[in-house]
PDB file of C-alpha atoms in Angstrom:
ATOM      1  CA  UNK R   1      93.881  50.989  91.525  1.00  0.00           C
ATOM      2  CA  UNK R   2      92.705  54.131  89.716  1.00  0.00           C
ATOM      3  CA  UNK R   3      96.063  55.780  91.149  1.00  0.00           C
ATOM      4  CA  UNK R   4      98.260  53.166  90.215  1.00  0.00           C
ATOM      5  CA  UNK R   5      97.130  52.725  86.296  1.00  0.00           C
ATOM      6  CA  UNK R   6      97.637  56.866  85.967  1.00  0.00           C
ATOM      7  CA  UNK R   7     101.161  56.670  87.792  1.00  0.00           C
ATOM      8  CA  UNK R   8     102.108  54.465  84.781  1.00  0.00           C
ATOM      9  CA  UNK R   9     101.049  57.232  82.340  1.00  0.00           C
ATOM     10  CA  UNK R  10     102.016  59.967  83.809  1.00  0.00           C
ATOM     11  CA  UNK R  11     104.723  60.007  86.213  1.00  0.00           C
ATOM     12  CA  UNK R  12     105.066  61.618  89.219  1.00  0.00           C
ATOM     13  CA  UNK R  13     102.574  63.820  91.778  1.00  0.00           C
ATOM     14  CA  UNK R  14     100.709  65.337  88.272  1.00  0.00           C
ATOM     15  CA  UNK R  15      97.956  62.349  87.735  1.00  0.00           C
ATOM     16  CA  UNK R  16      97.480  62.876  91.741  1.00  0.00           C
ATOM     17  CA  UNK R  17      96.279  66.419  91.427  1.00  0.00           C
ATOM     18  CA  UNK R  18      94.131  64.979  88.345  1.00  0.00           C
ATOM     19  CA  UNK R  19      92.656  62.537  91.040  1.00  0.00           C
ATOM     20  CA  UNK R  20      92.226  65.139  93.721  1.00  0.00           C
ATOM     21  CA  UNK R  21      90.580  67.686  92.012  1.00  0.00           C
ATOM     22  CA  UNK R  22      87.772  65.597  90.128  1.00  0.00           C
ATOM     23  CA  UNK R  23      85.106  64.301  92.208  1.00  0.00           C
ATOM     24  CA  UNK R  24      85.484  60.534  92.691  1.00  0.00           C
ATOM     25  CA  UNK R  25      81.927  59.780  91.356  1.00  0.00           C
ATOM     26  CA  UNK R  26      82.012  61.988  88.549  1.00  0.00           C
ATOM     27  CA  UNK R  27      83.930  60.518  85.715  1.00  0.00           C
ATOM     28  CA  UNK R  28      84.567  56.659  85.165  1.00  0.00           C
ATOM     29  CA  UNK R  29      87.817  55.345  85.261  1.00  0.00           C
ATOM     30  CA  UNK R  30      88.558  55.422  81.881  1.00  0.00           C
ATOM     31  CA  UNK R  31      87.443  58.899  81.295  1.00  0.00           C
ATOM     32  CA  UNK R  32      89.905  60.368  83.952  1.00  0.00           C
ATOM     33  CA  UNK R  33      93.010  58.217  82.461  1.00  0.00           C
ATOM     34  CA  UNK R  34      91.713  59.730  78.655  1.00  0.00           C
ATOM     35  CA  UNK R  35      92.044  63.278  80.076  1.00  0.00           C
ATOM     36  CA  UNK R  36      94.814  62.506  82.332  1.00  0.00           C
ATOM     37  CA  UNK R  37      96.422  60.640  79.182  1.00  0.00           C
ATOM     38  CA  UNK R  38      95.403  63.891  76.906  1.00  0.00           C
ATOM     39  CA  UNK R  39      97.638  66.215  78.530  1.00  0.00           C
ATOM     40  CA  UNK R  40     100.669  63.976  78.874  1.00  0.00           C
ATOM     41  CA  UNK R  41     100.837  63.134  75.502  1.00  0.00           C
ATOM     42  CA  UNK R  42     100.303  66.211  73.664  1.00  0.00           C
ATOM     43  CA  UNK R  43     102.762  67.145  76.423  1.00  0.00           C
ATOM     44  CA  UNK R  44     100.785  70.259  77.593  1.00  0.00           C
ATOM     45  CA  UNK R  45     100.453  68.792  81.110  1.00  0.00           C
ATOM     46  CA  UNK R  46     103.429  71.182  82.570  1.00  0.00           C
ATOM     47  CA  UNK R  47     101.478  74.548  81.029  1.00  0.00           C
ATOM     48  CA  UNK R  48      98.509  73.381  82.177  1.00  0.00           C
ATOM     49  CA  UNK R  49      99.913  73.295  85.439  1.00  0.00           C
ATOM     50  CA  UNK R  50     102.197  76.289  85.477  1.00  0.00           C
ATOM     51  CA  UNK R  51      99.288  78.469  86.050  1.00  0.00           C
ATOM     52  CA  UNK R  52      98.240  77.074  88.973  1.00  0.00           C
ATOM     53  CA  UNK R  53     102.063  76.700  90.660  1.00  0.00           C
ATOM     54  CA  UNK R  54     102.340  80.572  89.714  1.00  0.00           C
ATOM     55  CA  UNK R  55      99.694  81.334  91.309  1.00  0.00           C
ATOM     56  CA  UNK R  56      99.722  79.024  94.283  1.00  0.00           C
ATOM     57  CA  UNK R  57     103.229  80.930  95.001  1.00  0.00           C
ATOM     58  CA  UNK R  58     102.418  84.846  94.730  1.00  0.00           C
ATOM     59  CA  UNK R  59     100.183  87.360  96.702  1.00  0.00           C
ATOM     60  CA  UNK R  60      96.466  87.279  95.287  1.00  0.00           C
ATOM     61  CA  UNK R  61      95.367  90.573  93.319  1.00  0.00           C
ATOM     62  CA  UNK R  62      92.429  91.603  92.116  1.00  0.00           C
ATOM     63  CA  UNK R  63      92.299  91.897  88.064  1.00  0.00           C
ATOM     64  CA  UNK R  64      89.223  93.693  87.083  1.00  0.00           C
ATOM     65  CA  UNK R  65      87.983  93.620  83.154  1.00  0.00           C
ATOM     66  CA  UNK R  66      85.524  95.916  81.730  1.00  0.00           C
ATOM     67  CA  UNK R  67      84.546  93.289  79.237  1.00  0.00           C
ATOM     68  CA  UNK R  68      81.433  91.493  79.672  1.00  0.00           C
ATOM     69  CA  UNK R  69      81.989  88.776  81.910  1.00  0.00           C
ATOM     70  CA  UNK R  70      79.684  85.790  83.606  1.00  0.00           C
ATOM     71  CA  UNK R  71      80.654  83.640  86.057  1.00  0.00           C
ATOM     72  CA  UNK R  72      79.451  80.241  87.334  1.00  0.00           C
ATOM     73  CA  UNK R  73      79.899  78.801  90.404  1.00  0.00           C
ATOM     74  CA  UNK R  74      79.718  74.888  90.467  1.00  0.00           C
ATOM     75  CA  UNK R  75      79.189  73.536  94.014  1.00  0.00           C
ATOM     76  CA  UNK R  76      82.046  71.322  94.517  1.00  0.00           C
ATOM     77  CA  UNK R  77      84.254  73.463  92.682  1.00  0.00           C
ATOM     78  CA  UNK R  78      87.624  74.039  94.368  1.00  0.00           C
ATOM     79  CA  UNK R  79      87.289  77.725  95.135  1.00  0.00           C
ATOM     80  CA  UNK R  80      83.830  79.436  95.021  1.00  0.00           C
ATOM     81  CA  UNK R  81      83.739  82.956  93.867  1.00  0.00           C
ATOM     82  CA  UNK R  82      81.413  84.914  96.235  1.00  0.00           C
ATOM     83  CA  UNK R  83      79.429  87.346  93.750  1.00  0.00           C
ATOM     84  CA  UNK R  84      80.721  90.579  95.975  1.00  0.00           C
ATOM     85  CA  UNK R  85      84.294  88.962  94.826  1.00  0.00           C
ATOM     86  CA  UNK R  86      83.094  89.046  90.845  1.00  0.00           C
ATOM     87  CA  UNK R  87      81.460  93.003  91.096  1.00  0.00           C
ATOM     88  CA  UNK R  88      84.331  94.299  92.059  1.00  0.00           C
ATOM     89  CA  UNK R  89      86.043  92.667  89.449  1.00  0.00           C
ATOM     90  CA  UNK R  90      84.339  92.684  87.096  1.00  0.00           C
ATOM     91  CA  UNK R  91      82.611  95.832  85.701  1.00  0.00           C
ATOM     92  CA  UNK R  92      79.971  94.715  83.022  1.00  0.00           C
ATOM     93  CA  UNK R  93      79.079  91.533  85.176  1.00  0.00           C
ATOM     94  CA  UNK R  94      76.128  89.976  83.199  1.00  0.00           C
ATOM     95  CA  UNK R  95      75.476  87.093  84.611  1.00  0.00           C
ATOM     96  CA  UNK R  96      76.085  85.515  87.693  1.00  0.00           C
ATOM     97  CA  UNK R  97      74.514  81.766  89.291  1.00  0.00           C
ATOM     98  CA  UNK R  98      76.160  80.481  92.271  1.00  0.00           C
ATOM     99  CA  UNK R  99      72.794  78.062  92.217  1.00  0.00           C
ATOM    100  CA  UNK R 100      74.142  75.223  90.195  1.00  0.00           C
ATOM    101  CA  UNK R 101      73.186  71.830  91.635  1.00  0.00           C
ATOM    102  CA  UNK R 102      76.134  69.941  90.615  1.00  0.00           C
ATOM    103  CA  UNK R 103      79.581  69.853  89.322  1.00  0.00           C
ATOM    104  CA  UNK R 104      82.993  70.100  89.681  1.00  0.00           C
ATOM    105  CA  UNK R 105      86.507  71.901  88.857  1.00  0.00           C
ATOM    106  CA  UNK R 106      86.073  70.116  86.096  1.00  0.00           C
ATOM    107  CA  UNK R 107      82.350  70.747  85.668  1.00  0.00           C
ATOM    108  CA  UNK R 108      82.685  70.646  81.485  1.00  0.00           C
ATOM    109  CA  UNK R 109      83.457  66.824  82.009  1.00  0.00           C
ATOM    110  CA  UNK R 110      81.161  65.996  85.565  1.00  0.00           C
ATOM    111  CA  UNK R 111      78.218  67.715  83.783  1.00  0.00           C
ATOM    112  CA  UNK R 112      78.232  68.498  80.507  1.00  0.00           C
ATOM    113  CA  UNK R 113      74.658  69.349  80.446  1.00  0.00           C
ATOM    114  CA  UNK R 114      75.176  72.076  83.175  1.00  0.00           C
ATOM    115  CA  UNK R 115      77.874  73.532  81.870  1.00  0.00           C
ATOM    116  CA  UNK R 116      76.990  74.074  78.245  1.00  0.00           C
ATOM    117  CA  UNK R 117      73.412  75.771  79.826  1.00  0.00           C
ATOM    118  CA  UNK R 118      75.658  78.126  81.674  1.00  0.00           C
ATOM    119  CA  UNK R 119      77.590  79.142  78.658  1.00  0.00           C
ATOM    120  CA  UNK R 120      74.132  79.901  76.575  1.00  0.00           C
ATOM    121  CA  UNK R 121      72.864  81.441  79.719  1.00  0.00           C
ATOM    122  CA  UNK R 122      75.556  83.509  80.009  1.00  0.00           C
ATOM    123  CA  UNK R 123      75.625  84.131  75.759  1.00  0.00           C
ATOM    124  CA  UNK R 124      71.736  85.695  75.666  1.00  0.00           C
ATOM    125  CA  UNK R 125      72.710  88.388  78.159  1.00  0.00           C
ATOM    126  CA  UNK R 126      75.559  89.360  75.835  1.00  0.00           C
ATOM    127  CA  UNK R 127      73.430  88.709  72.406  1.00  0.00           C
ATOM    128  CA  UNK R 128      70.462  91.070  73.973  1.00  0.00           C
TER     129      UNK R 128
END
């Protein structure tokens, strides 16, 4: 049912990525068809997208950043970023937590909670 009320906003195979990538439990029905509805009508759904059909279609390369970077890897996430991946990448790694009990690819929606403690985890190492 959830499938068919998105297909009527947005058209086509976009609200079924929506669908696939958020965990079924995670969000109610409502809150997926807001976010789903979001991105349609400000009509940013295609940008949003572009990235991942851009990079879905060319070799992958590593981009390293000598910023300070921290990365958190939420469990049912849709790739998970071993933390060999994010040294080499990244060359002022600060924080790292692959320990996360729960979320999401969209983790800032599944678990709000979580996600804003990463951030301020992540924040003290750079504020020290």
């Amino acid at each position: 049912m959830l499938q068919q009320r998105a297909a009527r906003v947005v058209p086509g195979e976009q609200a079924g990525a929506f669908l696939d990538w958020a965990r079924p439990d995670a969000l109610t029905s409502d809150e997926i068809l807001d976010h789903i509805s979001l991105y349609w009508f400000t009509g940013t759904g295609a940008s949003a997208a572009r990235l991942s059909w851009e990079y879905a279609r060319q070799p992958l390369t590593l981009t390293e950043l000598d910023l300070p970077v921290g990365v958190s890897v939420f469990p049912d996430e849709l790739t998970r970023t071993p933390r060999i991946w994010a040294e080499r990448a990244y060359h002022d790694l600060r924080y790292f937590n692959d320990d996360i009990p729960a979320g999401g690819h969209f983790a800032a929606l599944e678990q709000p909670e979580l996600f804003v403690e990463e951030i301020r985890k992540f924040a003290r190492t750079v504020a020290a």
